[in-house]
Coordinates of C-alpha atoms and ligand atoms in Angstrom, one line a residue:
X1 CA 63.1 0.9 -59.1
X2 CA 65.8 0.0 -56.7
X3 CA 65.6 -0.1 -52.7
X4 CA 67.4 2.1 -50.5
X5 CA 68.3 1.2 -47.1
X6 CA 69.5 3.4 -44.4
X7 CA 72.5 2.7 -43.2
X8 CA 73.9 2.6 -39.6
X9 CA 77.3 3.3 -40.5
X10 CA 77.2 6.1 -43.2
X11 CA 74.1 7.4 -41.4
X12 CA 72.1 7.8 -44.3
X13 CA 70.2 6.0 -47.1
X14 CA 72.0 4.0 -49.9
X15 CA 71.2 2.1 -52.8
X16 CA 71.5 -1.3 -51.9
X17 CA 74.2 -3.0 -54.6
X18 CA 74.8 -6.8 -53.7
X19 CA 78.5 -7.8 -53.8
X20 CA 76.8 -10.7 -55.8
X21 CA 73.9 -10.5 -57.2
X22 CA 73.4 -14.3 -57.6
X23 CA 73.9 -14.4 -53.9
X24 CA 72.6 -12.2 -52.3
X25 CA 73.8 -12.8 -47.9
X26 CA 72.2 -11.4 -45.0
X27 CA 72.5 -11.6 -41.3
X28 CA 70.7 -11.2 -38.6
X29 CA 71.3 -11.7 -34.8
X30 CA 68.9 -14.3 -33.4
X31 CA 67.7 -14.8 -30.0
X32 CA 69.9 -16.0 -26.6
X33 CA 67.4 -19.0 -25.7
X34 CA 66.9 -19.3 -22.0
X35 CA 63.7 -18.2 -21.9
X36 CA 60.7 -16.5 -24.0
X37 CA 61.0 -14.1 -26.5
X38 CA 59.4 -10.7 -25.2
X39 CA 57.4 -8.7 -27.4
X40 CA 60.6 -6.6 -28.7
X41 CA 62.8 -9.5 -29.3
X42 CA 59.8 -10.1 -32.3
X43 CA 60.4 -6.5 -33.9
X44 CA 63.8 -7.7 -35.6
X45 CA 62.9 -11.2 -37.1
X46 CA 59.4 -10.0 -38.5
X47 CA 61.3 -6.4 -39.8
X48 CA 64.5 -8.1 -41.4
X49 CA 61.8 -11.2 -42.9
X50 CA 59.4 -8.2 -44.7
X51 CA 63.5 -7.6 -46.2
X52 CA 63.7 -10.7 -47.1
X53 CA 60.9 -11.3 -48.8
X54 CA 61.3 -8.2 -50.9
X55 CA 65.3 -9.4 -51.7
X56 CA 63.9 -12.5 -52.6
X57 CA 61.5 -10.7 -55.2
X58 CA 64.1 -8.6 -56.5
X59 CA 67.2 -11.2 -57.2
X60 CA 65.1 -14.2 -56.9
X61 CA 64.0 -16.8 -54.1
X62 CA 67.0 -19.4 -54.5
X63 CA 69.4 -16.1 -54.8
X64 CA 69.0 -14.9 -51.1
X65 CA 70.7 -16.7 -48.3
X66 CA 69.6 -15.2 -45.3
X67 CA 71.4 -16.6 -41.8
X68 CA 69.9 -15.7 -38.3
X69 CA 71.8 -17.4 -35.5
X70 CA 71.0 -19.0 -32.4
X71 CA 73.1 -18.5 -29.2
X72 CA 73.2 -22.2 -27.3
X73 CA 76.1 -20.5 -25.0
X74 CA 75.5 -18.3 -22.1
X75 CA 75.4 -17.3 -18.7
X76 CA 71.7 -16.4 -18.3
X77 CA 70.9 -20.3 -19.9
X78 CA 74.0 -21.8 -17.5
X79 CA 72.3 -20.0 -14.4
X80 CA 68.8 -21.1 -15.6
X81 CA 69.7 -24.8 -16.5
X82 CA 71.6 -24.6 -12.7
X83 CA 68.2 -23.5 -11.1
X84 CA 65.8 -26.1 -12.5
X85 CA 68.7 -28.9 -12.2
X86 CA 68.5 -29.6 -15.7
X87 CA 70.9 -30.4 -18.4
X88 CA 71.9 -27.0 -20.5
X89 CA 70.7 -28.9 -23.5
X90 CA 66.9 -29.1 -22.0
X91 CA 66.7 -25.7 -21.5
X92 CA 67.8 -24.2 -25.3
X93 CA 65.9 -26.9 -27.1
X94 CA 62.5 -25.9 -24.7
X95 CA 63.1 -22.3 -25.7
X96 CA 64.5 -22.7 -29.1
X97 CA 61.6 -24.7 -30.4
X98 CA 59.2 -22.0 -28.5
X99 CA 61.0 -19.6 -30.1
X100 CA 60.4 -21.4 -34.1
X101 CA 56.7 -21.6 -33.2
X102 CA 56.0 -18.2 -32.1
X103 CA 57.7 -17.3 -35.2
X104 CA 55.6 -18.9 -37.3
X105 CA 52.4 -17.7 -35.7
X106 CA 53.9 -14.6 -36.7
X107 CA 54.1 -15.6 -40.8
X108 CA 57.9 -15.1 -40.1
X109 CA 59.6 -17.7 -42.9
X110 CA 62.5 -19.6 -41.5
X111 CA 65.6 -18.3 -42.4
X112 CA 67.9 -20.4 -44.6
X113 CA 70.4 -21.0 -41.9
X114 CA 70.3 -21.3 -38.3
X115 CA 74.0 -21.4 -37.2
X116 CA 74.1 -22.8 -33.6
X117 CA 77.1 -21.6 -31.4
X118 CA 77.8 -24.9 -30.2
X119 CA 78.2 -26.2 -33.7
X120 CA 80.9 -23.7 -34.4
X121 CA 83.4 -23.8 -31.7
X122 CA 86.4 -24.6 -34.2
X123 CA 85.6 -21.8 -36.4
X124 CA 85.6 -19.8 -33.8
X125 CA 88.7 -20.8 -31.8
X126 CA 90.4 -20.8 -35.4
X127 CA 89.2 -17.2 -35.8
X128 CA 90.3 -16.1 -32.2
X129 CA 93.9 -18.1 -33.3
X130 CA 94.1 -15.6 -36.3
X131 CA 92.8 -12.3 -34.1
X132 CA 96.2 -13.0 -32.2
X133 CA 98.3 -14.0 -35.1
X134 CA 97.4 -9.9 -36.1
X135 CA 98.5 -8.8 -32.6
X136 CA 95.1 -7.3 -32.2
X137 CA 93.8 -9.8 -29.1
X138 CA 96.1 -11.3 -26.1
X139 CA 95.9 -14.0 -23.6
X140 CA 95.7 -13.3 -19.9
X141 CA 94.2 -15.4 -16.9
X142 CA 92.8 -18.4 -19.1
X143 CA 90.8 -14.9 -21.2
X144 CA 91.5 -14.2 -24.3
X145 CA 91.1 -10.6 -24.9
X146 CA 90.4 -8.4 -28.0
X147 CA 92.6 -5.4 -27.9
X148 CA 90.2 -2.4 -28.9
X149 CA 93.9 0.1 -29.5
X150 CA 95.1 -2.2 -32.1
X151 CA 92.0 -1.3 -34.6
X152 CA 92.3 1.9 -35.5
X153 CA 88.7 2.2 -36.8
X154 CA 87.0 1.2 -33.3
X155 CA 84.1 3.1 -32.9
X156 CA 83.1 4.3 -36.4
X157 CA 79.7 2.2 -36.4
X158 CA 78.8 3.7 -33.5
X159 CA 80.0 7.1 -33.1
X160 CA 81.9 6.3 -30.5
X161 CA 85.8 7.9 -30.3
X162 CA 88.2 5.3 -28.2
X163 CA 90.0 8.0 -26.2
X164 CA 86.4 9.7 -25.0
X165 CA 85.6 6.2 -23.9
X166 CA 88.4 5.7 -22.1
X167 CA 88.5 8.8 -20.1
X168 CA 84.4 8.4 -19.5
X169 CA 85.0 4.4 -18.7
X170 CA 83.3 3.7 -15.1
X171 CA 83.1 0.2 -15.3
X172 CA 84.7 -1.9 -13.3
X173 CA 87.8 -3.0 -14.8
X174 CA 89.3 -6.5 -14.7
X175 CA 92.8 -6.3 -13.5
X176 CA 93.9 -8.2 -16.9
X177 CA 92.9 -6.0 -19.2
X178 CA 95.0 -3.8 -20.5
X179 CA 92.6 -1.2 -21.8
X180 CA 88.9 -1.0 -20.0
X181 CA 87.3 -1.6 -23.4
X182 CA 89.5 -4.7 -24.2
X183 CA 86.6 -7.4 -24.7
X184 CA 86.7 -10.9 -24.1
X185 CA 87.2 -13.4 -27.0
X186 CA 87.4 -16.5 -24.6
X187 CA 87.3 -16.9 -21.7
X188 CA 87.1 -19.8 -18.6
X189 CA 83.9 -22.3 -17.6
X190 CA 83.2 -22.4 -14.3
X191 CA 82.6 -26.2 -12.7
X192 CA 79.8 -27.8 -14.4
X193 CA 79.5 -25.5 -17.7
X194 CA 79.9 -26.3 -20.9
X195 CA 83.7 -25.9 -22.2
X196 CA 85.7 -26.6 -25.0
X197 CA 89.4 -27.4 -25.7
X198 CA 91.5 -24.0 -26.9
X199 CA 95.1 -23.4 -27.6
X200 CA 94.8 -20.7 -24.2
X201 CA 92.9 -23.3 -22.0
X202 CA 89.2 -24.8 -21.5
X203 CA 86.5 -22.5 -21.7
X204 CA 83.9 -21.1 -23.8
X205 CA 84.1 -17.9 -26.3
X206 CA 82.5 -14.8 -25.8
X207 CA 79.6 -13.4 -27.3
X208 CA 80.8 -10.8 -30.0
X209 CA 83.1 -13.2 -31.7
X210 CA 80.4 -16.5 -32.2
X211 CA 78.4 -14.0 -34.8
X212 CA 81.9 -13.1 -36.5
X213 CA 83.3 -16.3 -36.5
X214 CA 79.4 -17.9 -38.0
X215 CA 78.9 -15.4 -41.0
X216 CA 82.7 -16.2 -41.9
X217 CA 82.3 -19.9 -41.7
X218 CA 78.6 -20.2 -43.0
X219 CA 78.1 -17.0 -45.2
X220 CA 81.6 -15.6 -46.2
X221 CA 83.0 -12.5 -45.9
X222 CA 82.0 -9.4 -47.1
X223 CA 77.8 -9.9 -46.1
X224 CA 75.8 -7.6 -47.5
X225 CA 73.2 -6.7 -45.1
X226 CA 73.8 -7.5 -41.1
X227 CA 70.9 -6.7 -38.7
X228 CA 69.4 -6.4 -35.4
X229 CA 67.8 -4.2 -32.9
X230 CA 69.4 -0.6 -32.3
X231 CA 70.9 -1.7 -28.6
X232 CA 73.1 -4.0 -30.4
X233 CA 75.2 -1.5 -32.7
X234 CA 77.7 -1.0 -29.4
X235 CA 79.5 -3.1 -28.6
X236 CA 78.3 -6.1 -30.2
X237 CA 78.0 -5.1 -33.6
X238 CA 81.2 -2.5 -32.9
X239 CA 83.0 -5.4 -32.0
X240 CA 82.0 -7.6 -34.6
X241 CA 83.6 -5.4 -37.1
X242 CA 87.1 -5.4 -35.6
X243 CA 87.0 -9.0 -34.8
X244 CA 86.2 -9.6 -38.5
X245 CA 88.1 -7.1 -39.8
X246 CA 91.4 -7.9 -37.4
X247 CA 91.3 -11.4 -38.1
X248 CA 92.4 -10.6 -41.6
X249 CA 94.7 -8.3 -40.9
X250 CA 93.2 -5.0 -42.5
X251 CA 93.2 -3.1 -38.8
X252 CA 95.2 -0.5 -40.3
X253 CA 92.9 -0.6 -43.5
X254 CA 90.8 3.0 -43.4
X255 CA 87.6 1.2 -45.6
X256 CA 87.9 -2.2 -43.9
X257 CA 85.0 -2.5 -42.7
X258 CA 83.1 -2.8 -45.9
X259 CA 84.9 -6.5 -46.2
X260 CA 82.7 -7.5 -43.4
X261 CA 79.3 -6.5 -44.5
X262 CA 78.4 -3.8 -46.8
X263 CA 75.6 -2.3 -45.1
X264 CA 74.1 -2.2 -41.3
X265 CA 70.5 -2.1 -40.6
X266 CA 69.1 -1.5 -37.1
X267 CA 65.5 -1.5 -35.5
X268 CA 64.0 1.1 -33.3
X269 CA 63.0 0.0 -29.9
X270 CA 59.7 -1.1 -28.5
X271 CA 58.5 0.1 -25.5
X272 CA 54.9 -1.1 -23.8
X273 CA 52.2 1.7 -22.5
X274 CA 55.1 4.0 -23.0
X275 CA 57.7 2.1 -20.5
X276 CA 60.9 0.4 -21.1
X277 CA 60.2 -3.3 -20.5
X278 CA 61.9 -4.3 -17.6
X279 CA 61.5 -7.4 -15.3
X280 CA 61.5 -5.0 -12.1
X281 CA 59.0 -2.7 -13.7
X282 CA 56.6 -6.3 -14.0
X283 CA 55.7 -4.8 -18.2
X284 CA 57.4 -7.9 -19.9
X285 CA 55.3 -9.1 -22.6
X286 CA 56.1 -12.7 -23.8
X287 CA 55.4 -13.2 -27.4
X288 CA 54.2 -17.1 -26.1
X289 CA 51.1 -15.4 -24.7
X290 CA 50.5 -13.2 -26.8
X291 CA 50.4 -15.3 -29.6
X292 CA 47.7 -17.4 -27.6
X293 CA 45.3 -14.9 -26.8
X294 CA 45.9 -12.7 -30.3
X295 CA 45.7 -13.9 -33.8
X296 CA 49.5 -13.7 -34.9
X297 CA 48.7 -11.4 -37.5
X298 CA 47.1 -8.3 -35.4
X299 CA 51.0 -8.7 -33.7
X300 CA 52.9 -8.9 -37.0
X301 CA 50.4 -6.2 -38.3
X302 CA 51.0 -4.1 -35.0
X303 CA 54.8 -4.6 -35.2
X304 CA 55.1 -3.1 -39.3
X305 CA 52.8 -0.2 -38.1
X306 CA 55.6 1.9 -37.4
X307 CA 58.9 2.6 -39.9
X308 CA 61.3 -0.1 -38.5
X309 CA 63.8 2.8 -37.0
X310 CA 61.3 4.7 -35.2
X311 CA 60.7 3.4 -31.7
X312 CA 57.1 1.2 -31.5
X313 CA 55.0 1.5 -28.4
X314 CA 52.9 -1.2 -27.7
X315 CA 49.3 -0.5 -26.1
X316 CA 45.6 -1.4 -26.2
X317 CA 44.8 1.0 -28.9
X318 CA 47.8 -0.3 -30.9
X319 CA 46.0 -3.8 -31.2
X320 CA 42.7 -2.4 -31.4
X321 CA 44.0 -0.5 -34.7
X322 CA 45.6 -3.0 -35.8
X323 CA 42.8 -5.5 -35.8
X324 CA 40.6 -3.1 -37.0
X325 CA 42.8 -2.3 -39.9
X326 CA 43.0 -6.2 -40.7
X327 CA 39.5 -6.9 -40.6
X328 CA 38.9 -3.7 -43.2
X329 CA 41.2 -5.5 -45.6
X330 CA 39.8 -8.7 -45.0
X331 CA 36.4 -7.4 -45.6
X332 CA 37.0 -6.7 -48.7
X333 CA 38.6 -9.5 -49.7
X334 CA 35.5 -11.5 -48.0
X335 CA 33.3 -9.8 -49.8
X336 CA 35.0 -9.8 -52.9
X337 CA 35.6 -14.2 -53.0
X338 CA 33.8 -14.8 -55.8
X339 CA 36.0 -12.6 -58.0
X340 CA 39.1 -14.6 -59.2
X341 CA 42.0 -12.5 -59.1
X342 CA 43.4 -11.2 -62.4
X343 CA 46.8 -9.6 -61.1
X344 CA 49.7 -11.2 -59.1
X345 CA 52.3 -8.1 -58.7
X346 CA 51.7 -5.3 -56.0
X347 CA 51.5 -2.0 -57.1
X348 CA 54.1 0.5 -58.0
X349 CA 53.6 2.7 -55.3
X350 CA 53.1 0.0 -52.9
X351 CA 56.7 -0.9 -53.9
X352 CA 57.9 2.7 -54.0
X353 CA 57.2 2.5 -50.6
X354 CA 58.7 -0.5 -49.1
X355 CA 61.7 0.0 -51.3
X356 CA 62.3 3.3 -49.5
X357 CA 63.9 1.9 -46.5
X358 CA 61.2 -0.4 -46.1
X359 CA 58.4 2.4 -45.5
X360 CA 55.6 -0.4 -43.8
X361 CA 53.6 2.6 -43.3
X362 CA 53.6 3.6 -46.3
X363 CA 53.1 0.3 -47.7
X364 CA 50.4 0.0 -45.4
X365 CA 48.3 3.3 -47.0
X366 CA 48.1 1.5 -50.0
X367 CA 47.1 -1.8 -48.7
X368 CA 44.1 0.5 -47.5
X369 CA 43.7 1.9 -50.8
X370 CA 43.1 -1.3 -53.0
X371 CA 40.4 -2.3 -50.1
X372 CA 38.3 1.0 -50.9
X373 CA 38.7 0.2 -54.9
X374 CA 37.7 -2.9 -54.4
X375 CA 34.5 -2.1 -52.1
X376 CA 33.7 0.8 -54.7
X377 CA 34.2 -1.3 -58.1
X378 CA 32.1 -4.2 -56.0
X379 CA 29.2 -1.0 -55.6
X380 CA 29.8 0.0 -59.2
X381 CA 29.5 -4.1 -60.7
X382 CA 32.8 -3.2 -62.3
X383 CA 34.1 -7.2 -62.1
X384 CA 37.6 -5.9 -63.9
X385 CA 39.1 -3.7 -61.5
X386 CA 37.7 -6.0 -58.5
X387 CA 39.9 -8.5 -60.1
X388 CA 42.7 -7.2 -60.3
X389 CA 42.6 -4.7 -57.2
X390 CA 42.1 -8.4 -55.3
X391 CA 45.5 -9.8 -56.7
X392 CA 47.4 -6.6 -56.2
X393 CA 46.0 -6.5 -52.6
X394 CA 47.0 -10.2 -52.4
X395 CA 50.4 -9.8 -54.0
X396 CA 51.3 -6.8 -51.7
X397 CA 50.0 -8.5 -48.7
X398 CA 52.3 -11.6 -49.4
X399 CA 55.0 -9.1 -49.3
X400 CA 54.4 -8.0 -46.1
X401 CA 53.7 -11.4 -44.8
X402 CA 49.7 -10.6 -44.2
X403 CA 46.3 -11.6 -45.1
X404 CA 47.4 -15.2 -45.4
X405 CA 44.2 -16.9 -43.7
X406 CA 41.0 -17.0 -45.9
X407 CA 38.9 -14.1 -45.2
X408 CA 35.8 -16.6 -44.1
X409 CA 38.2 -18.2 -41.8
X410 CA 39.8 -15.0 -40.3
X411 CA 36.0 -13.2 -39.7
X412 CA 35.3 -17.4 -37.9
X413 CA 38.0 -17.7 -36.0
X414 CA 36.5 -20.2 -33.0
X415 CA 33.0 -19.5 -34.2
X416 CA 30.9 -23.0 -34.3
X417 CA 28.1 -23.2 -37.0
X418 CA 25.4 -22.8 -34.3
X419 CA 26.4 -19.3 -33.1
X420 CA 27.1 -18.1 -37.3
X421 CA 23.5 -19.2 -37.5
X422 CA 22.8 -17.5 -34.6
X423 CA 24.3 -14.4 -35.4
X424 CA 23.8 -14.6 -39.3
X425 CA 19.6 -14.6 -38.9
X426 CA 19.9 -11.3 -36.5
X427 CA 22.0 -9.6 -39.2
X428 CA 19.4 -10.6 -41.8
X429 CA 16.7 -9.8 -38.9
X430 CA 18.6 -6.4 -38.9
X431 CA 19.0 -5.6 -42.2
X432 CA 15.2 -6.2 -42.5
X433 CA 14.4 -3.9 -39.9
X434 CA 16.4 -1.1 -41.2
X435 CA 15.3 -1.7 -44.4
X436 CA 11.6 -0.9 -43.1
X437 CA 13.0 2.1 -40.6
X438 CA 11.6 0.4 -37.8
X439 CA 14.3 1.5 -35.8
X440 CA 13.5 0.4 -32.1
X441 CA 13.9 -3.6 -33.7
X442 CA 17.2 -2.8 -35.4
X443 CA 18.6 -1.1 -31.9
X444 CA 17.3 -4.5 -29.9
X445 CA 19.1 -6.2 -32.4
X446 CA 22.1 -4.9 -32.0
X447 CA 21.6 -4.7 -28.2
X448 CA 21.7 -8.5 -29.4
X449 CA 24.5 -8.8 -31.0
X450 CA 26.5 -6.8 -28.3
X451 CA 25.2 -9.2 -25.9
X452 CA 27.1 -11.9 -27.9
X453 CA 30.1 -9.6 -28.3
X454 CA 29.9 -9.4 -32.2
X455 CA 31.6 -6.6 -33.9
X456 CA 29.4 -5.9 -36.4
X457 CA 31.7 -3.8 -39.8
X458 CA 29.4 -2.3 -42.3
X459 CA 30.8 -2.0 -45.6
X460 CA 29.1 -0.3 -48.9
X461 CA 28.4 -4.0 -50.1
X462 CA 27.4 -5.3 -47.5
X463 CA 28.4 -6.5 -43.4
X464 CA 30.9 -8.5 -42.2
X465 CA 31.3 -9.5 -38.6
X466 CA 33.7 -11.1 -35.8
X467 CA 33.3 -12.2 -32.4
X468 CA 35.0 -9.8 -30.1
X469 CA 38.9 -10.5 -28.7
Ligands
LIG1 P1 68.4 -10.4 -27.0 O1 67.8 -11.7 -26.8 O2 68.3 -9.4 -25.9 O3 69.9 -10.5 -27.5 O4 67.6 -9.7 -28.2 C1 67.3 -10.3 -29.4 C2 67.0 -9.2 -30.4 O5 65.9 -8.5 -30.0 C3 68.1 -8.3 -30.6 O6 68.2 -8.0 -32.0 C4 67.7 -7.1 -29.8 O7 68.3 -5.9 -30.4 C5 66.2 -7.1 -30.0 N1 65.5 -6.4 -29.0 C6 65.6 -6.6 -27.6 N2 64.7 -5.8 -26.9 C7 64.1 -5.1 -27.9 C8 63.0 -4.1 -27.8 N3 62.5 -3.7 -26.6 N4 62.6 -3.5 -28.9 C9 63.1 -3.9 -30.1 N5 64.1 -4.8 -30.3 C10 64.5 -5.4 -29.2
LIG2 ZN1 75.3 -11.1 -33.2

């Protein structure tokens, strides 16, 4: 078997090949932190960590180096720290370590490198040094500038052709730049923001060339897999790719590109009750609160429901599935505890799935699957293929970064032993009263248990049950 990945810049699936396979390099960009992660900014790390656990399988835990940055550097966090009168440094370490624990509510594993722009500011300047020693950047105003005419492959990630841009450009233009879709490399720090000593003046670097300039320095050139959401392939990613490229003077190189990372891989957008998020529209979701009010695995579940390219919305019904879908699996596995696993690899068709371009879906089906074999050989007394449809349920889970809490534990959740008690003699009371078809006591019962907002989940072995969210 071998996993194929669609990529953004041939626009269609390939076979993934590693440059090395003993080191196997990935990138993904990481959040800006001045503030909360919203709902979408969660599709990318929990997509491109389902990819790295399944690289990790393939080649190896210790053979995977996977690097997702964090930018320290910033207007937005430079007007933010200005507006509370704190130091810059107050404000990214608040949202940074927000950031790490929403993350792990969400089973994401932390990546093997966190490259912090501030930490990087001589590779960077170095790299800018060498983007001019090509001719492909210039220095105007205290700016350093990226000259998008001197890479002759500018605009083949996105689709993009330099002379339609230029004729279509309606942005304001600086009067510096030479070309309206010259982009800034370095530029000035206003009074009172960070800045840094450069060969063209104090200042700060831009934002394209800090991802460039960290996968060189902490990864090395070519990657094989870079990532992010889809609103990132122009310009940031477009840029990245001449910046890297240019600084090593292949501009004029037709396949150049491939020498900074092999493939590109880019998530669909996520949209809430059908809406583009939007401060003015008032629809942000922070991940912080949901995380609070939802176990981190209906989101995680919710954000895998969809194939990682297609866009996501997020709704009621979306978390109601998703919970729903979790508490079927856990069922099963609830019921099934006494069994001891007798498998620890996922199925084949569970990886036939997830190795197509990561097909969560897919992968999800067959999740669904081993729960009803499990249930039915539980019916049946057949202890064998409980056993081992448990550990391939378990094994594929752990791919997917899901059903990590113990079933008991999951159906508990903030449950005290005097409600359990409660609610487990009404659901004996119940089962008793069906038992005997004296239905007006099993409807009051229930009545009951609706009154204490238990979800009651019949299975063919038996009931399981949760308190409401
Ligand atoms: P930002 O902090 O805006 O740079 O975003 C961090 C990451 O989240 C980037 O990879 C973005 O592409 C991604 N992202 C931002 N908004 C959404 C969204 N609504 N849906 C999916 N991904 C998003
Ligand atoms: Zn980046």
């Amino acid at each position: 078997m071998s996993l194929t990945i669609y990529d953004t810049l041939h626009r269609e699936k390939r076979v993934f090949q590693p440059r090395d396979p003993r080191r196997v390099t990935l990138y993904v960009c990481g959040p800006t932190v001045y503030d909360y992660a919203h709902i979408g900014n969660a599709r990318p790390p929990v997509v491109f960590d389902v990819l790295t656990r399944l690289l990790r399988r393939t080649y190896g835990a210790a053979k995977v180096v996977y690097a997702r940055n964090v930018t320290d550097v910033d207007d937005k966090i430079n007007q933010k720290a200005a507006r509370e009168g704190t130091p810059i440094g107050d404000v990214t370490s608040r949202y940074e370590a927000a950031y790490l624990e929403d993350m792990s509510r969400l089973n994401v594993s932390p990546p093997d490198l966190a490259p912090h722009v501030t930490d990087h500011i001589d590779a960077i300047v170095a790299q800018i040094g060498a983007i001019m020693d090509q001719g492909c950047a210039y220095a105007a105003e205290g700016h350093v500038l990226f000259d998008v005419s001197s890479y002759q492959n500018y605009g083949r990630l996105s689709g993009r052709n330099l002379d339609d841009m230029i004729m279509g450009a309606r942005v304001e233009v600086a009067p510096y730049k030479k070309n309206p879709h010259d982009f800034v490399l370095w530029k000035p720090s206003k009074e009172g923001e960070p800045s840094w000593p450069s060969p063209w003046g104090e200042g700060r670097p831009g934002w394209h060339i800090e991802c460039s300039a960290m996968i060189e320095e902490t990864l090395g050139l070519p990657i094989d897999i870079h990532g992010g959401g889809i609103d990132l392939v122009f310009p940031h990613h477009e840029n990245e790719i001449a910046q890297g490229v240019c600084a090593h003077g292949h501009a004029h190189a037709p396949d150049a590109h491939a020498e900074y990372s092999r493939y590109w891989m880019h998530n669909g957008f996520l949209t809430v009750d059908a809406e583009k998020m939007s401060k003015s529209v008032g629809n942000v979701l922070l991940l912080h609160d949901l995380v609070q009010a939802i176990p981190g695995e209906v989101v995680r579940w919710a954000l895998l429901s969809a194939h990682y390219r297609q866009p996501l919305d997020w709704n009621q019904s979306l978390l109601d599935q998703s919970r729903k879908a979790l508490d079927r699996l856990y069922g099963a596995l609830h019921r099934a505890a006494d069994v001891e696993a007798s498998d620890d690899q996922p199925p084949a068709d569970f990886l036939k799935s997830i190795e197509d371009d990561l097909n969560t879906p897919g992968a999800m089906a067959t999740l669904f699957a081993l729960s009803s074999e499990i249930e039915r050989a539980m019916t049946a007394g057949d202890a064998a293929s409980v056993a081992r449809a448990k550990g391939q349920l378990k094994a594929a889970a752990d791919l997917l970064g899901v059903l990590q809490a113990e079933p008991a534990t999951w159906f508990d959740a903030g449950v005290d032993d005097v409600f359990r008690t409660e609610v487990e003699g009404l659901l004996e009371q119940r089962a008793a009263a069906r038992a005997g078809k004296d239905w007006p006591e099993a409807d009051r019962i229930r009545d009951r248990l609706n009154a204490l907002k238990v979800v009651v989940m019949d299975g063919p072995t038996g009931a399981t049950w949760r308190v409401k969210a």
